[in-house]
GROMACS .gro file of C-alpha atoms in nm:
model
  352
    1UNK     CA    1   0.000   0.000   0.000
    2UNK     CA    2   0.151   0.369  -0.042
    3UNK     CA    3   0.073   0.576   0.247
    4UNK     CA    4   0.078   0.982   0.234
    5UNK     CA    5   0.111   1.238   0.531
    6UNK     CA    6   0.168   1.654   0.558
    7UNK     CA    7  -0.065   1.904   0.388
    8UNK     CA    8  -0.358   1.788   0.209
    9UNK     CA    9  -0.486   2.164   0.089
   10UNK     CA   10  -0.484   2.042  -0.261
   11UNK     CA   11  -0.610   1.649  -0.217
   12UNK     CA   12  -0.258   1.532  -0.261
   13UNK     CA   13  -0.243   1.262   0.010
   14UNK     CA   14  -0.503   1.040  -0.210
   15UNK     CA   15  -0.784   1.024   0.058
   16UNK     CA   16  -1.053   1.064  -0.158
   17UNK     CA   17  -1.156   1.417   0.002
   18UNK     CA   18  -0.945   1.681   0.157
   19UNK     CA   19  -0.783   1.658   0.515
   20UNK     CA   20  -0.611   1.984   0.640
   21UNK     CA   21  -0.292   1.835   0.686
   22UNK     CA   22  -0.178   1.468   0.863
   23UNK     CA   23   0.062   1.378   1.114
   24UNK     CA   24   0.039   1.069   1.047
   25UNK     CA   25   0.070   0.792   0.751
   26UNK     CA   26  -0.252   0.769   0.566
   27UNK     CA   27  -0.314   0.514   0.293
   28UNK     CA   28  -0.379   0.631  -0.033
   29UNK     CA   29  -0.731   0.540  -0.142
   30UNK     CA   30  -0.611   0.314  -0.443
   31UNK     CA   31  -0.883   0.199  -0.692
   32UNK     CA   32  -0.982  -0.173  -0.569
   33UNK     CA   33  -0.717  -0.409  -0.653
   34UNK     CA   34  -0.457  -0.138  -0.781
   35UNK     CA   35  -0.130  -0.098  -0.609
   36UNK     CA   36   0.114   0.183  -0.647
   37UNK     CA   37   0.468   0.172  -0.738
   38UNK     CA   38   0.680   0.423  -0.922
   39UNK     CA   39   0.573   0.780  -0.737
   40UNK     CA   40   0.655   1.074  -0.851
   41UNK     CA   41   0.550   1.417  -0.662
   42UNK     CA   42   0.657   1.825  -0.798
   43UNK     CA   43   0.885   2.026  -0.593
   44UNK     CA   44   0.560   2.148  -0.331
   45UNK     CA   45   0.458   1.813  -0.364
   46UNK     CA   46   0.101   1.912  -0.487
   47UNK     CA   47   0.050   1.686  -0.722
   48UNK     CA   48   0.108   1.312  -0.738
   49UNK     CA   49   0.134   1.056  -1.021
   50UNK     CA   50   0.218   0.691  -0.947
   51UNK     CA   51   0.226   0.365  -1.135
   52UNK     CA   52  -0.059   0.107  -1.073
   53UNK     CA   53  -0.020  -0.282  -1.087
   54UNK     CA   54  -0.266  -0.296  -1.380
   55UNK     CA   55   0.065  -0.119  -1.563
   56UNK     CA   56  -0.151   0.259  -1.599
   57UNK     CA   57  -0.069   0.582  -1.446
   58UNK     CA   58  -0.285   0.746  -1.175
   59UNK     CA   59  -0.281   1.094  -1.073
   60UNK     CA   60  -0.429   1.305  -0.791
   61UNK     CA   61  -0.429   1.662  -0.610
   62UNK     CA   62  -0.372   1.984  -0.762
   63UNK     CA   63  -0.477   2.061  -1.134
   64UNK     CA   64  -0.499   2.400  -1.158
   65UNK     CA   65  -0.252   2.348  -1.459
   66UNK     CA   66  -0.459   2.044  -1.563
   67UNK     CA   67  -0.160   1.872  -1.491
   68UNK     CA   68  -0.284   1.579  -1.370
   69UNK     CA   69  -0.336   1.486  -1.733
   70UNK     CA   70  -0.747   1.377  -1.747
   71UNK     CA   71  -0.804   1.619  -1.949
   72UNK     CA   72  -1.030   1.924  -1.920
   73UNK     CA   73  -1.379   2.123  -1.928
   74UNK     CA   74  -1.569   2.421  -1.789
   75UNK     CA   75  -1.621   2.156  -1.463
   76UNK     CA   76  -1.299   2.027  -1.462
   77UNK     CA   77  -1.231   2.045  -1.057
   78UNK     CA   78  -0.960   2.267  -0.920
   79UNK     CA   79  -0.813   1.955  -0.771
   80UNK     CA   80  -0.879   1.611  -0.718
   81UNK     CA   81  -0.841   1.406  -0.461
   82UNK     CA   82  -0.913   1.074  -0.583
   83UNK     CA   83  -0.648   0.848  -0.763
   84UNK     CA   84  -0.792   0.853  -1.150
   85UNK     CA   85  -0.667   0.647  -1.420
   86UNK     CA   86  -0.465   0.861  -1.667
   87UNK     CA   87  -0.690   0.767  -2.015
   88UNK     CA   88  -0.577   1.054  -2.260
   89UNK     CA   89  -0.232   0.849  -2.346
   90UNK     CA   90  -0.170   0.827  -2.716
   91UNK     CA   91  -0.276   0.491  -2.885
   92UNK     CA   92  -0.060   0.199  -2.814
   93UNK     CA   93   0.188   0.369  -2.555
   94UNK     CA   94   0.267   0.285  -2.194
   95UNK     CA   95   0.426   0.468  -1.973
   96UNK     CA   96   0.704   0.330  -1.808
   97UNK     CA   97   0.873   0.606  -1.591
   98UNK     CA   98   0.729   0.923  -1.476
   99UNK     CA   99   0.842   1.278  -1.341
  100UNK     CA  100   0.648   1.541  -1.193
  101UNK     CA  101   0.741   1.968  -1.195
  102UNK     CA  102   0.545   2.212  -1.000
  103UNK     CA  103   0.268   2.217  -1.255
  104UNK     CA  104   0.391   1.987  -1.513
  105UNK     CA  105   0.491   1.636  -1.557
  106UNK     CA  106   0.713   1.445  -1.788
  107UNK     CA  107   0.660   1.060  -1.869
  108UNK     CA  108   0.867   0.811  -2.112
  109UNK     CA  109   0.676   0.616  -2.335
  110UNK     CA  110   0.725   0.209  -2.444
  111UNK     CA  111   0.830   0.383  -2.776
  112UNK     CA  112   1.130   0.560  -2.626
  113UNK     CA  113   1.027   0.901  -2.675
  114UNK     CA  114   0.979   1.155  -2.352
  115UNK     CA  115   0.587   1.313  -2.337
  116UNK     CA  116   0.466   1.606  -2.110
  117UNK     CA  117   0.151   1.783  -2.016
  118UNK     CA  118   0.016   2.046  -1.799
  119UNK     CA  119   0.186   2.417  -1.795
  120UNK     CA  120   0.437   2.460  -2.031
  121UNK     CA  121   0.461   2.893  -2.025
  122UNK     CA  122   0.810   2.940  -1.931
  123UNK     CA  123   0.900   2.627  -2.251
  124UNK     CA  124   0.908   2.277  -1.980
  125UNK     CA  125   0.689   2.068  -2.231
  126UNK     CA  126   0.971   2.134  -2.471
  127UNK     CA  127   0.712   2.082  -2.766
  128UNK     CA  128   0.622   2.487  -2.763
  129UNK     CA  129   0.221   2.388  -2.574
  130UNK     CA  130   0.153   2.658  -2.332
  131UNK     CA  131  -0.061   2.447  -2.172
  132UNK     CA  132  -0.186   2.102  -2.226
  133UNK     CA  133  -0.441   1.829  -2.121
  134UNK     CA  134  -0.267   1.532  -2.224
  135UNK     CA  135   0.097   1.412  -2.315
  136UNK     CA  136   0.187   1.520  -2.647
  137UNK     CA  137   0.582   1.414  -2.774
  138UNK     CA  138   0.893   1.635  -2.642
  139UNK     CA  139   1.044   1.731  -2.945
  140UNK     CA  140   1.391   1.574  -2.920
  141UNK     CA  141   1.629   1.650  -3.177
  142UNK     CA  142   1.590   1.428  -3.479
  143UNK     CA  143   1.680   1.028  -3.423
  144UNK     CA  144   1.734   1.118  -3.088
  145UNK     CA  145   1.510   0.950  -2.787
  146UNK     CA  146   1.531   0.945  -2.420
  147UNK     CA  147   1.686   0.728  -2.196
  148UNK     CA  148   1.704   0.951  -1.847
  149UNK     CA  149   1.509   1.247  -1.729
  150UNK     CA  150   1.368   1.441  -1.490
  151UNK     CA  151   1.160   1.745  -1.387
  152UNK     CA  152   1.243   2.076  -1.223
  153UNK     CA  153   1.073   2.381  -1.148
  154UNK     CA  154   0.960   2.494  -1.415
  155UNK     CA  155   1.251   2.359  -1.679
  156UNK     CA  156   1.342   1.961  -1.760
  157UNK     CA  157   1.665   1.787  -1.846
  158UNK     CA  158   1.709   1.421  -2.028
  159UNK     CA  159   1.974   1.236  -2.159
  160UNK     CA  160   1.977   1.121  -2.487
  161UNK     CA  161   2.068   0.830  -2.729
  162UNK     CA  162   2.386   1.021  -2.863
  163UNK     CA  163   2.509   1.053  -2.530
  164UNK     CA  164   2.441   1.362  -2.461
  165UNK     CA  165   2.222   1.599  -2.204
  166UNK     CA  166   1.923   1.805  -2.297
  167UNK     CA  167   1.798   2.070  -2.135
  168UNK     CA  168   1.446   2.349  -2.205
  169UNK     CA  169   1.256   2.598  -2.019
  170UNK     CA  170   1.364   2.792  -1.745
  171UNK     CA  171   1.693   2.947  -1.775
  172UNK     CA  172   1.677   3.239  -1.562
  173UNK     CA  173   1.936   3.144  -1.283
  174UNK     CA  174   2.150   2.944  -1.609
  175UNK     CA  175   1.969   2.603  -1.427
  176UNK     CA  176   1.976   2.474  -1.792
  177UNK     CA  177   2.322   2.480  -1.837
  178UNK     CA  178   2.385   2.707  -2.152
  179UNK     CA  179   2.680   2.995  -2.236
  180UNK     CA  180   2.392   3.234  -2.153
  181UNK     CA  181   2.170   3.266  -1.885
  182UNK     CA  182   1.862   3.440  -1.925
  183UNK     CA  183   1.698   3.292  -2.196
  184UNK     CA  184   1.430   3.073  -2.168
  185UNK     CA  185   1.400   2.760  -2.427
  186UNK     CA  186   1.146   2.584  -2.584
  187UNK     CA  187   1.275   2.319  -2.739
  188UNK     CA  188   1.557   2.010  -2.641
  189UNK     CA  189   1.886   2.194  -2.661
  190UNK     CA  190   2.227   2.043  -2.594
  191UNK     CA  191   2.391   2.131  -2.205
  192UNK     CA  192   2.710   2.298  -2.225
  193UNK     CA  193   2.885   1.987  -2.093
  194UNK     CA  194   3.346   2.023  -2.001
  195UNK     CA  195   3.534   1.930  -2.307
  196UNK     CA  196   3.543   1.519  -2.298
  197UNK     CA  197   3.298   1.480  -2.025
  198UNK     CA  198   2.950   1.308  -2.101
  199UNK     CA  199   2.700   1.434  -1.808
  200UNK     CA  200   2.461   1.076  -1.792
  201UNK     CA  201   2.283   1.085  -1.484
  202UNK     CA  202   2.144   1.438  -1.391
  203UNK     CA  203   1.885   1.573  -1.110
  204UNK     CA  204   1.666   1.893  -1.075
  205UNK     CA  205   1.613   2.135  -0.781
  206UNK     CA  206   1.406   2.444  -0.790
  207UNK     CA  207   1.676   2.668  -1.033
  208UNK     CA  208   1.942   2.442  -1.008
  209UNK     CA  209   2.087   2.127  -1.157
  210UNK     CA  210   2.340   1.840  -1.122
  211UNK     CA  211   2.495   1.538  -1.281
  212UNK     CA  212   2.727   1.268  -1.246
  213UNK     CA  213   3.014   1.260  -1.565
  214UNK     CA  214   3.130   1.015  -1.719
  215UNK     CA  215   3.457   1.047  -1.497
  216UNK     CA  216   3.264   0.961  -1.185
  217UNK     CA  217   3.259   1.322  -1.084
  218UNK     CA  218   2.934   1.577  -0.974
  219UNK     CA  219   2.864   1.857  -1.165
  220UNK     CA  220   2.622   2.102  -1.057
  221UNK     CA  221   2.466   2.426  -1.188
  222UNK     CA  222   2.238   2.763  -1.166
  223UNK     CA  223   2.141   2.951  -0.854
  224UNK     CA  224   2.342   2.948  -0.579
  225UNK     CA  225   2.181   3.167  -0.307
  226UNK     CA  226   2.189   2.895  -0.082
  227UNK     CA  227   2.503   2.704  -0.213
  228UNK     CA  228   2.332   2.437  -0.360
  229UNK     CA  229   2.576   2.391  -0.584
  230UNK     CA  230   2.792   2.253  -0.340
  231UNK     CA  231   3.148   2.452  -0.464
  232UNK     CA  232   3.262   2.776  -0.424
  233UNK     CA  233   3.113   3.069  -0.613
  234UNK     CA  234   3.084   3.331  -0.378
  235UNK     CA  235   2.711   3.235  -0.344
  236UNK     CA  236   2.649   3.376  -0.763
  237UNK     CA  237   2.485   3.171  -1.003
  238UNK     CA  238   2.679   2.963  -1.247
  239UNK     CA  239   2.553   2.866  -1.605
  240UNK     CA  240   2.833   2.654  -1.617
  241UNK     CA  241   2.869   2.278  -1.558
  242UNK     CA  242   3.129   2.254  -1.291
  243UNK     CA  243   3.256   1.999  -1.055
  244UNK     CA  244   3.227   1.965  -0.706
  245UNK     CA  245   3.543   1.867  -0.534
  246UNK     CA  246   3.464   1.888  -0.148
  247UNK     CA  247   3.336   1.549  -0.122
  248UNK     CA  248   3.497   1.366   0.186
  249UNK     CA  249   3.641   0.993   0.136
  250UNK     CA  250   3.712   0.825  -0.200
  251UNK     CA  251   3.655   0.703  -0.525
  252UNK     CA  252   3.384   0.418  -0.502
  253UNK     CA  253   3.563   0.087  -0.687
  254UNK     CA  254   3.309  -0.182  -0.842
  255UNK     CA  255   3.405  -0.549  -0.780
  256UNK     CA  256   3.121  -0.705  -0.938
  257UNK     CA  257   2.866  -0.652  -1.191
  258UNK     CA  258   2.531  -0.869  -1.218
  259UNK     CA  259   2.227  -0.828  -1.454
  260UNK     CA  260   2.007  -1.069  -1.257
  261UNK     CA  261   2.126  -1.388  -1.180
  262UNK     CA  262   2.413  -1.373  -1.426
  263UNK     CA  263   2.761  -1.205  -1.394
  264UNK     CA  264   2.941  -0.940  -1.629
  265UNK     CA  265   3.273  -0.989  -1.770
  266UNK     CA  266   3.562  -0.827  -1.860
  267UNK     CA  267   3.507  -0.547  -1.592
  268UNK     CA  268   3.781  -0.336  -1.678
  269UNK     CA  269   3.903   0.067  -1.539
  270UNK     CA  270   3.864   0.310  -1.854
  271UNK     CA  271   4.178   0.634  -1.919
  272UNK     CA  272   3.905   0.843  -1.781
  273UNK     CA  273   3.833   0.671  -1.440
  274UNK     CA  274   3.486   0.483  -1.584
  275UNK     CA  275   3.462   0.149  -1.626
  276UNK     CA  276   3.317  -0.143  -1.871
  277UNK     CA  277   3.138  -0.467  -1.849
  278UNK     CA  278   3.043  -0.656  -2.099
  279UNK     CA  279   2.670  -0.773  -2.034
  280UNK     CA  280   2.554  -1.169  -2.032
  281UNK     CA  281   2.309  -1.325  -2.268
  282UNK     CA  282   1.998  -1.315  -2.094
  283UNK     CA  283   1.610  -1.328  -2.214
  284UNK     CA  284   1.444  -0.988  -2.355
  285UNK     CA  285   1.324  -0.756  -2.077
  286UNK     CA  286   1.426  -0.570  -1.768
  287UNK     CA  287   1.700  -0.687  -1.498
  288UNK     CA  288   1.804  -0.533  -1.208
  289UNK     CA  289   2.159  -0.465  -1.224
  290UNK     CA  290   2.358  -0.535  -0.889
  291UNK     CA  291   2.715  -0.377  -0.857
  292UNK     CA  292   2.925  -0.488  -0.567
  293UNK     CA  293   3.135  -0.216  -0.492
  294UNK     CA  294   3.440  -0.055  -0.189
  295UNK     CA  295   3.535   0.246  -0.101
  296UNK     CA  296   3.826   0.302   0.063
  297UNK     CA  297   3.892  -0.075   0.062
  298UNK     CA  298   3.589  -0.113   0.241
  299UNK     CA  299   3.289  -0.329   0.089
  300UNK     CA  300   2.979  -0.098   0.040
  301UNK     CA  301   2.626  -0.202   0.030
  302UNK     CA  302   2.535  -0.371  -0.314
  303UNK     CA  303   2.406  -0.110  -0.598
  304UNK     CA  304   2.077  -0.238  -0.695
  305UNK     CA  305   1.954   0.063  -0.814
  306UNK     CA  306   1.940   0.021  -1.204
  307UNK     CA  307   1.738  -0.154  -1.424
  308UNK     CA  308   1.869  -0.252  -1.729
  309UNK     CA  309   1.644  -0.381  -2.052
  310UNK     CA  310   1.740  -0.687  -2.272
  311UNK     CA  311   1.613  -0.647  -2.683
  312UNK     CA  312   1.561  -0.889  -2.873
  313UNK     CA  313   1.850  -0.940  -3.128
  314UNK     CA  314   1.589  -0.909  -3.392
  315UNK     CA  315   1.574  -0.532  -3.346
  316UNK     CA  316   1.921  -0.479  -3.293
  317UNK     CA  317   2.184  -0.304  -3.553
  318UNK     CA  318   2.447  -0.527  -3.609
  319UNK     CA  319   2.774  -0.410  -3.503
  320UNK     CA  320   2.969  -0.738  -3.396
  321UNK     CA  321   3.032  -0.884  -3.091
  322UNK     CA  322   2.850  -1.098  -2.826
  323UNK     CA  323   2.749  -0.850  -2.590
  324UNK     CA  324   2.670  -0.483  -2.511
  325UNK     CA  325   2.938  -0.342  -2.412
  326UNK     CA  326   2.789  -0.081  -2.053
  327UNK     CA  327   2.982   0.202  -1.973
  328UNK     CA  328   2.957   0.212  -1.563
  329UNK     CA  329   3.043   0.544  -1.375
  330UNK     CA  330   3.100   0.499  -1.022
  331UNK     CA  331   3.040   0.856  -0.816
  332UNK     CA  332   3.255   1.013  -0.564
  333UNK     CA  333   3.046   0.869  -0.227
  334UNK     CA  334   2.776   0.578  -0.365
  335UNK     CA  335   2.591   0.614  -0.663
  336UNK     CA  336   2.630   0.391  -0.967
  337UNK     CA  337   2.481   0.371  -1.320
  338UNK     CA  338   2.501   0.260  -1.581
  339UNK     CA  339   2.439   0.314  -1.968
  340UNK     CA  340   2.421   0.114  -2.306
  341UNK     CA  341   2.736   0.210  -2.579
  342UNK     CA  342   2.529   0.024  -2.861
  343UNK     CA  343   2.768   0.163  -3.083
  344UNK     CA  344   3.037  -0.093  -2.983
  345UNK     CA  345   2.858  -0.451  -2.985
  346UNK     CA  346   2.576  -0.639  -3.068
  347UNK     CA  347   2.257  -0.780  -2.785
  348UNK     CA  348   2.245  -1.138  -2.760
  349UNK     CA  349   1.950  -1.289  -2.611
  350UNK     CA  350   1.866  -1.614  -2.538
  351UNK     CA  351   1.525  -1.555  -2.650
  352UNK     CA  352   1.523  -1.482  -3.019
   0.00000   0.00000   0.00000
């Protein structure tokens, strides 16, 4: 069950009418027979969108943006506190990952491409919709979909297929990572990422951002009032990718890799302090990755915090090979991930 407490002005704790506030845990009233999973909430936490076990997406609480995606009319309620089953996705898509701004949200679809919906004034639908009912397609460069992303404010970020980091909307405090701050943008554009440095797993505050690189190392970005950023710039904020360097302890070394039950090979240190694993052959579909992992010598807690999807070889390019070949960036303190170089080999399944 997925319980909710704290202010319930705008029906966000799921009770199926409003509370003031709680103190106390409250289960969500769920739809009989529906479990949640997957919850994503905006930065006031005012509107919630979670993932049922019948594989749809409910939402509930505030929609004065009609974010909570069921559309609209002259009756449409202010908010809602009832979970209701998101209908208005396009036509043979499924959501499989969701993230929630302060009035918009962001979902990926089973077809690899990022949708949003709700208020998109200040450009965070990235499709130029000031406002909209239901998901309509991010417009990602050309041949480019979406493999990580999240929501901030009132601007979005996602990685892409090529490798590299998006960014749209907000760019008054430089949050979206650009030569110029200022500007807001509509539209997908490429972060100003250092020379040699891919920026592959990347989080949202209010007017800031950060990222693990591809060397292992945080980069953060934007306002700086209250040194979010986390490095020294006399409390100004900085447009600029750059890295933070006061963490305490070490570099966190992986041991062993595991997609499921079977192990990676060939686990090897990279010139730029990543590392590679060649994956297993392995049915079609998602496995939770595990990565063993020390720091300071020290064995950590396993890494089981990535999920990564076997395709079938028919839909692969051929390339050569036996295996996908994962890049794997270890951060300073504990975080892991990891991310598909398709480029070098081939999936092999033992489903075909």
């Amino acid at each position: 069950n997925l319980y909710a407490w704290g202010d319930d002005a705008n029906g966000e704790l799921g009770q199926g009418k409003t509370v003031s506030k709680s103190t106390e845990p409250l289960k969500v009233a769920a739809p009989q027979g529906i479990t949640f999973t997957n919850v994503a909430t905006g930065p006031s936490s005012q509107h919630v969108h979670a993932l049922g076990s019948d594989g749809k997406f409910y939402s509930w609480g505030l929609n004065s943006y009609v974010q909570l995606g069921h559309g609209y009319d002259v009756n449409m309620p202010y908010y809602d506190p009832n979970p209701v089953k998101m209908n208005l996705i396009p036509d043979g898509i499924t959501f499989t990952q969701i993230s929630t701004g302060e009035f918009f949200s962001l979902a990926l679809g089973s077809d690899n491409n990022l949708y949003s919906w709700g208020n998109g004034f200040q450009g965070q639908s990235g499709n130029n919709v000031g406002l909209s009912n239901a998901p309509s397609k991010v417009f990602m460069p050309s041949g480019v979909t979406v493999t990580r992303f999240v929501a901030g404010y009132d601007f979005s970020l996602a990685v892409g297929s090529d490798g590299n980091l998006y960014s749209w909307g907000n760019n008054v405090w430089g949050q979206l990572g650009r030569a110029t701050s200022g500007t807001t943008y509509r539209t997908p554009t490429k972060v100003d990422a250092p020379a040699g440095i891919s920026l592959i797993q990347p989080q949202a505050g209010a007017n800031h951002s950060s990222a693990i690189g591809s060397d292992g190392n945080l980069y953060s970005w934007g306002k700086n009032d209250l040194a979010q950023l986390g490095r020294d710039s006399n409390g100004k904020p900085d447009q600029h990718p750059g890295k933070i360097t006061l963490f305490p302890g070490g570099v966190g070394i992986p041991k062993l890799v595991q997609f499921g039950t079977a192990e990676g090979t060939s686990l090897t240190k990279n010139n730029d302090g990543t590392w590679t694993v060649t994956t297993p052959p392995y049915s079609p579909g998602p496995v939770t990755v595990t990565i063993d992992w020390e720091l300071n010598g020290v064995a950590q807690t396993p890494d089981t915090s990535n999920i990564y999807r076997y395709t079938s070889i028919s839909v692969l390019p051929r390339a050569g090979g036996t295996g996908i070949l994962l890049l794997l960036a270890i951060g300073l303190i504990i975080i892991a991930t990891t991310i598909a170089a398709r480029r070098l080999r081939q999936a092999r399944s033992l489903n075909q």
